[in-house]
Short mmCIF file of C-alpha atoms in Angstrom, two decimals:
data_model
loop_
_atom_site.label_atom_id
_atom_site.label_comp_id
_atom_site.label_asym_id
_atom_site.label_seq_id
_atom_site.Cartn_x
_atom_site.Cartn_y
_atom_site.Cartn_z
CA MET Q 1 -38.75 146.04 233.43
CA SER Q 2 -37.05 149.19 234.80
CA PRO Q 3 -37.10 151.96 237.40
CA PRO Q 4 -40.11 154.37 235.72
CA SER Q 5 -39.15 157.69 234.05
CA VAL Q 6 -41.61 160.38 235.26
CA ASP Q 7 -41.66 164.11 235.18
CA THR Q 8 -45.19 164.61 236.75
CA PRO Q 9 -47.18 167.86 236.40
CA THR Q 10 -48.75 169.28 239.19
CA ARG Q 11 -52.65 168.17 239.07
CA GLN Q 12 -51.56 164.84 237.90
CA VAL Q 13 -48.64 163.64 240.18
CA GLN Q 14 -51.08 160.67 242.31
CA ALA Q 15 -51.57 159.02 238.78
CA ASN Q 16 -48.75 159.10 236.84
CA TRP Q 17 -47.26 156.40 238.13
CA ALA Q 18 -49.64 153.73 235.74
CA LYS Q 19 -48.92 155.95 232.79
CA GLN Q 20 -45.10 155.49 233.21
CA PRO Q 21 -44.16 153.14 229.42
CA GLU Q 22 -42.22 150.16 230.70
CA ARG Q 23 -39.04 149.59 228.72
CA SER Q 24 -39.64 145.90 228.80
CA ASN Q 25 -41.07 143.48 226.38
CA GLN Q 26 -41.90 139.83 225.93
CA ALA Q 27 -39.26 138.93 223.51
CA THR Q 28 -37.01 140.20 226.29
CA LEU Q 29 -38.92 138.51 228.89
CA ARG Q 30 -38.51 135.02 227.41
CA LEU Q 31 -35.05 135.99 226.86
CA MET Q 32 -34.19 136.38 230.22
CA THR Q 33 -36.34 133.68 231.35
CA TRP Q 34 -34.71 131.36 229.06
CA ILE Q 35 -31.19 132.47 230.47
CA SER Q 36 -32.33 132.10 234.04
CA LEU Q 37 -33.52 128.87 233.93
CA ARG Q 38 -31.31 127.01 231.44
CA LEU Q 39 -27.85 128.52 232.82
CA GLY Q 40 -29.25 128.90 236.46
CA ARG Q 41 -29.97 132.08 238.66
CA ARG Q 42 -26.26 132.86 239.56
CA THR Q 43 -24.95 133.22 236.03
CA ALA Q 44 -28.18 135.49 235.53
CA ARG Q 45 -27.47 137.78 238.44
CA VAL Q 46 -24.34 138.64 236.43
CA VAL Q 47 -25.98 139.91 233.67
CA LEU Q 48 -28.70 141.52 236.43
CA GLY Q 49 -25.68 143.89 237.38
CA LEU Q 50 -25.23 144.90 233.69
CA ILE Q 51 -28.62 145.73 233.74
CA ALA Q 52 -29.18 148.02 237.25
CA ALA Q 53 -25.92 149.81 236.02
CA TYR Q 54 -27.28 150.47 232.88
CA PHE Q 55 -30.50 151.78 233.98
CA LEU Q 56 -28.67 153.71 236.93
CA ALA Q 57 -26.42 155.57 234.11
CA PHE Q 58 -29.55 155.81 231.25
CA SER Q 59 -32.73 156.73 233.53
CA PRO Q 60 -32.09 160.55 235.23
CA THR Q 61 -35.16 160.97 236.63
CA ALA Q 62 -35.34 157.70 238.29
CA ARG Q 63 -31.83 158.19 239.33
CA ARG Q 64 -32.67 161.37 240.95
CA GLN Q 65 -35.75 160.21 242.80
CA SER Q 66 -33.66 157.25 243.71
CA ARG Q 67 -31.18 159.67 245.74
CA ASN Q 68 -34.27 161.68 246.85
CA TRP Q 69 -35.68 158.63 248.82
CA LEU Q 70 -32.36 157.48 250.22
CA GLN Q 71 -31.68 160.83 251.32
CA ARG Q 72 -34.65 160.72 253.56
CA ALA Q 73 -34.40 156.82 254.08
CA LEU Q 74 -30.75 156.79 255.30
CA GLY Q 75 -30.56 160.22 257.04
CA ARG Q 76 -27.31 161.49 254.76
CA ARG Q 77 -26.25 161.97 251.07
CA PRO Q 78 -26.13 158.61 249.56
CA SER Q 79 -23.65 157.69 247.49
CA ILE Q 80 -23.24 155.95 243.53
CA ARG Q 81 -22.88 152.94 245.57
CA ASP Q 82 -26.21 153.01 247.38
CA LEU Q 83 -27.77 154.08 244.29
CA LEU Q 84 -26.76 150.81 242.74
CA GLN Q 85 -27.98 149.29 245.20
CA HIS Q 86 -31.27 150.39 245.35
CA PHE Q 87 -31.33 149.60 241.44
CA PHE Q 88 -30.01 146.15 241.67
CA THR Q 89 -32.47 145.53 244.71
CA PHE Q 90 -35.36 146.41 242.47
CA ALA Q 91 -33.86 144.74 239.46
CA SER Q 92 -33.34 141.55 242.01
CA THR Q 93 -37.42 141.14 243.09
CA ILE Q 94 -38.62 141.21 239.25
CA HIS Q 95 -35.75 138.74 238.22
CA ASP Q 96 -36.63 136.65 240.99
CA ARG Q 97 -40.28 136.63 239.60
CA LEU Q 98 -38.89 134.30 236.88
CA TYR Q 99 -38.39 131.57 239.31
CA LEU Q 100 -41.44 131.86 241.42
CA VAL Q 101 -43.80 131.92 238.76
CA ASN Q 102 -42.05 128.72 237.23
CA ASP Q 103 -42.14 127.30 240.91
CA ARG Q 104 -38.96 127.68 241.70
CA ASP Q 105 -39.17 128.66 245.46
CA ASP Q 106 -36.83 126.22 246.63
CA LEU Q 107 -34.01 128.19 245.36
CA PHE Q 108 -34.92 130.73 248.06
CA ASP Q 109 -34.31 131.28 251.83
CA ILE Q 110 -38.04 132.63 252.76
CA HIS Q 111 -38.58 133.21 256.72
CA ILE Q 112 -41.93 134.25 257.69
CA HIS Q 113 -42.63 136.41 260.58
CA GLY Q 114 -46.00 136.83 262.08
CA GLY Q 115 -47.57 134.15 260.43
CA GLU Q 116 -49.22 132.24 263.11
CA GLU Q 117 -52.70 134.47 263.17
CA ILE Q 118 -52.61 134.32 259.05
CA ARG Q 119 -52.50 130.45 259.80
CA ALA Q 120 -55.31 130.60 262.02
CA CYS Q 121 -57.70 132.41 260.02
CA VAL Q 122 -57.25 130.05 257.30
CA ALA Q 123 -57.62 126.92 259.32
CA ARG Q 124 -61.08 128.34 260.20
CA GLY Q 125 -61.67 128.97 256.48
CA GLU Q 126 -61.80 132.92 257.06
CA GLY Q 127 -60.73 134.80 254.18
CA VAL Q 128 -58.29 137.79 255.13
CA LEU Q 129 -57.14 140.90 253.27
CA LEU Q 130 -53.48 141.91 252.69
CA MET Q 131 -52.30 145.13 252.61
CA GLY Q 132 -49.06 145.56 250.83
CA ALA Q 133 -46.96 148.16 248.96
CA HIS Q 134 -44.24 148.82 246.36
CA LEU Q 135 -41.58 147.52 249.21
CA GLY Q 136 -39.65 144.50 248.33
CA SER Q 137 -41.64 141.72 246.65
CA PHE Q 138 -45.18 140.57 246.89
CA GLU Q 139 -44.79 137.68 244.59
CA VAL Q 140 -43.27 135.70 247.47
CA LEU Q 141 -46.72 134.95 248.32
CA ARG Q 142 -46.46 132.31 246.16
CA THR Q 143 -44.19 130.62 248.51
CA LEU Q 144 -47.10 130.07 251.24
CA GLY Q 145 -48.33 127.14 250.26
CA ARG Q 146 -44.84 125.49 250.58
CA HIS Q 147 -45.02 126.99 254.45
CA GLY Q 148 -48.09 125.27 255.45
CA LEU Q 149 -50.34 127.93 255.20
CA GLY Q 150 -51.99 126.23 251.78
CA ALA Q 151 -54.44 129.04 251.03
CA ARG Q 152 -55.13 130.44 247.41
CA VAL Q 153 -54.39 133.77 247.00
CA ALA Q 154 -56.62 136.24 244.77
CA MET Q 155 -54.79 139.83 243.72
CA VAL Q 156 -56.66 142.64 243.27
CA MET Q 157 -55.18 145.71 240.78
CA TYR Q 158 -55.98 148.44 238.61
CA GLU Q 159 -57.46 146.82 235.15
CA GLU Q 160 -54.57 148.15 233.25
CA ASN Q 161 -51.88 146.46 235.45
CA ALA Q 162 -54.02 143.41 235.59
CA ARG Q 163 -53.35 143.14 231.97
CA LYS Q 164 -49.65 143.60 231.59
CA VAL Q 165 -49.47 141.16 234.52
CA ASN Q 166 -51.33 138.87 232.52
CA GLU Q 167 -49.02 139.55 229.46
CA THR Q 168 -45.99 139.29 231.63
CA LEU Q 169 -46.74 135.83 232.98
CA ALA Q 170 -47.58 134.63 229.72
CA ALA Q 171 -44.34 135.46 228.55
CA ILE Q 172 -42.62 134.07 231.80
CA ASN Q 173 -44.67 130.59 231.65
CA PRO Q 174 -47.82 130.29 229.72
CA ALA Q 175 -48.86 127.70 232.07
CA ALA Q 176 -48.74 129.53 234.60
CA HIS Q 177 -51.70 131.52 236.77
CA GLN Q 178 -52.45 134.05 238.85
CA ASP Q 179 -55.88 134.60 240.02
CA ILE Q 180 -56.27 138.62 239.20
CA ILE Q 181 -59.53 140.71 240.22
CA PRO Q 182 -59.49 144.16 238.04
CA LEU Q 183 -60.90 147.11 239.88
CA GLY Q 184 -62.89 149.34 237.87
CA ARG Q 185 -65.60 147.06 236.94
CA LEU Q 186 -69.33 146.65 238.54
CA GLU Q 187 -68.80 142.96 239.54
CA SER Q 188 -65.41 143.47 241.24
CA MET Q 189 -66.51 144.06 244.84
CA LEU Q 190 -68.85 140.67 243.95
CA GLN Q 191 -65.32 138.68 242.85
CA VAL Q 192 -63.80 140.32 246.15
CA LYS Q 193 -66.64 138.80 248.34
CA GLU Q 194 -66.94 135.42 246.87
CA ARG Q 195 -62.75 134.90 247.27
CA LEU Q 196 -63.26 136.00 250.58
CA ASP Q 197 -66.05 133.66 251.33
CA ASP Q 198 -63.89 130.82 249.61
CA GLY Q 199 -61.17 131.36 252.51
CA SER Q 200 -59.04 133.16 250.25
CA LEU Q 201 -56.03 135.59 251.01
CA VAL Q 202 -57.17 139.13 248.75
CA GLY Q 203 -53.98 141.01 248.05
CA LEU Q 204 -53.82 144.55 247.05
CA LEU Q 205 -50.69 147.61 246.74
CA ALA Q 206 -52.29 149.97 248.98
CA ASP Q 207 -49.82 152.93 248.58
CA ARG Q 208 -50.93 154.20 245.11
CA SER Q 209 -54.21 155.45 244.22
CA LEU Q 210 -55.69 156.32 240.56
CA ASP Q 211 -58.37 158.53 242.29
CA HIS Q 212 -57.42 162.57 242.67
CA ASP Q 213 -59.84 162.69 245.71
CA GLY Q 214 -59.85 159.45 247.49
CA VAL Q 215 -56.90 159.87 249.10
CA ALA Q 216 -56.03 161.28 252.70
CA PRO Q 217 -52.76 162.75 253.79
CA VAL Q 218 -50.81 160.63 256.45
CA ASP Q 219 -47.17 161.81 257.87
CA PHE Q 220 -44.80 159.48 256.06
CA PHE Q 221 -40.82 159.82 256.76
CA GLY Q 222 -41.31 163.54 258.02
CA SER Q 223 -43.84 164.92 255.37
CA ALA Q 224 -47.33 164.62 254.63
CA ALA Q 225 -48.19 161.85 251.75
CA ASP Q 226 -51.52 161.03 249.83
CA PHE Q 227 -52.51 157.10 250.24
CA PRO Q 228 -55.41 156.12 249.23
CA LEU Q 229 -58.80 155.64 250.51
CA GLY Q 230 -60.12 153.16 248.96
CA PRO Q 231 -58.57 149.87 249.99
CA TRP Q 232 -60.02 150.65 253.77
CA ARG Q 233 -63.37 151.37 252.45
CA MET Q 234 -63.43 147.83 250.94
CA ALA Q 235 -62.09 146.26 254.13
CA ALA Q 236 -64.93 147.63 255.57
CA MET Q 237 -67.47 146.92 252.91
CA MET Q 238 -66.34 143.14 253.70
CA LYS Q 239 -66.07 143.57 257.00
CA ARG Q 240 -62.72 141.15 257.37
CA PRO Q 241 -59.36 141.26 259.22
CA VAL Q 242 -56.80 143.07 257.62
CA PHE Q 243 -53.26 142.23 257.71
CA LEU Q 244 -50.13 144.40 256.12
CA MET Q 245 -47.76 141.74 254.29
CA VAL Q 246 -44.36 142.91 253.05
CA GLY Q 247 -41.75 140.51 251.47
CA LEU Q 248 -38.34 142.39 252.01
CA TYR Q 249 -35.60 141.03 249.86
CA ARG Q 250 -32.13 140.66 252.17
CA GLY Q 251 -29.76 140.07 249.44
CA GLY Q 252 -28.42 136.67 248.26
CA ASN Q 253 -31.51 134.08 248.02
CA ARG Q 254 -33.00 135.11 251.42
CA TYR Q 255 -36.56 137.26 251.82
CA ASP Q 256 -38.21 138.08 254.66
CA LEU Q 257 -42.05 137.72 254.65
CA HIS Q 258 -43.42 139.54 257.50
CA PHE Q 259 -47.45 139.81 258.31
CA GLU Q 260 -49.08 141.83 261.04
CA GLN Q 261 -52.76 142.17 261.43
CA ILE Q 262 -53.72 146.26 261.13
CA ALA Q 263 -57.75 146.19 261.74
CA ASP Q 264 -60.13 144.30 262.21
CA PHE Q 265 -63.56 145.43 260.60
CA SER Q 266 -65.69 142.31 261.75
CA THR Q 267 -67.17 144.84 263.95
CA ALA Q 268 -67.71 147.85 261.63
CA THR Q 269 -71.06 149.79 262.06
CA ARG Q 270 -72.20 152.82 260.05
CA ASP Q 271 -71.50 155.09 262.76
CA ASN Q 272 -67.84 153.60 263.58
CA ARG Q 273 -66.65 152.75 260.06
CA SER Q 274 -65.20 155.97 259.00
CA ALA Q 275 -63.01 156.50 262.14
CA MET Q 276 -62.16 152.75 261.84
CA GLN Q 277 -60.56 153.56 258.50
CA GLN Q 278 -58.56 156.65 259.27
CA ALA Q 279 -56.93 154.36 262.35
CA ALA Q 280 -56.39 151.68 260.24
CA LEU Q 281 -54.81 153.59 257.55
CA VAL Q 282 -52.66 155.71 259.65
CA HIS Q 283 -51.34 152.29 261.50
CA TYR Q 284 -50.71 150.96 258.15
CA VAL Q 285 -48.42 153.85 257.39
CA ALA Q 286 -46.56 153.60 260.19
CA ARG Q 287 -45.89 150.19 260.01
CA LEU Q 288 -45.09 150.81 256.54
CA GLU Q 289 -42.66 153.60 257.46
CA HIS Q 290 -40.80 150.96 259.86
CA TYR Q 291 -40.28 148.40 257.33
CA ALA Q 292 -38.94 150.56 254.64
CA ARG Q 293 -36.44 152.41 257.21
CA SER Q 294 -35.27 148.96 257.90
CA ALA Q 295 -34.78 148.17 254.30
CA PRO Q 296 -34.90 151.23 252.68
CA TYR Q 297 -33.26 149.77 249.19
CA ASN Q 298 -36.66 147.93 249.05
CA TRP Q 299 -38.78 150.99 247.98
CA PHE Q 300 -39.92 150.91 244.52
CA ASN Q 301 -41.78 154.29 244.16
CA PHE Q 302 -39.46 155.38 241.84
CA PHE Q 303 -41.73 158.64 241.64
CA ASP Q 304 -41.98 161.99 244.39
CA PHE Q 305 -44.14 159.96 246.59
CA TRP Q 306 -44.74 163.85 248.66
CA GLN Q 307 -45.36 166.03 245.29
CA SER Q 308 -49.27 165.40 245.43
CA ALA Q 309 -49.49 166.12 248.88
CA ARG Q 310 -47.46 169.38 248.96
CA SER Q 311 -48.81 170.82 245.52
CA ARG Q 312 -52.21 170.35 247.56
CA GLU Q 313 -51.12 172.13 250.42
CA ALA Q 314 -49.86 174.85 247.72
CA ARG Q 315 -53.41 175.43 245.91
#
């Protein structure tokens, strides 16, 4: 899997991330899995450094978008070393999925911050919505059972992404299973409600959208960026507490898993629902910016995140 390479037309910026071709294939994944599990993570990470350097050299669009992002996040012109660290961090989180999918979370030093409220909800049998982003690793959620949460995790994603994830899991470990709810089907919301009623944690990445109209501009790193409204409409419909979840890669084998409550829609009504959704979105974006500033190399949106908002303003 590689950072995406995209040149986005004005009217299709928001959805083009979903059309970016993957440069990996199942045979490559199986080979990397064999190397990683047989020869160990340390040996495999030598290969990983070469892969990151290759894509830095031969992915000009991703390199340009990495430079633009780091310019914003670091407040200075990024060096080649900064760009390589960005690519290597991305590659590291993708590589670590091989171990997490194969239940080798014992290889990692994972620190959980703010998990007390999640534990309390799980203990009461209450389902919770987790809003993530393409920041760090969402896969480290697999380790929650080892840390005493004992909750099942279901992921909500666009149908094509769900298909790709299932194919990837099959290539990494045919016995692996991930509870995935594909969006865009009539029964999708019913499935989300069933998981929440069962006391599961239901996660989705709330920083991208396929819907041109279902977005709202929110200030992010000094400029307006479009964020999807769908996740917040879902949360209001389900009347559930919502937590931000980010799994930041800190180098070596260290991950910091952060949870923060963003909103509680249990009191949402027809009259206050819209205002609660807007407040929750603004709060989410503010905290997302906080964590992205603290770990700028963990930002994995390799496209112009602000262009759709700029294009609409220009029109």
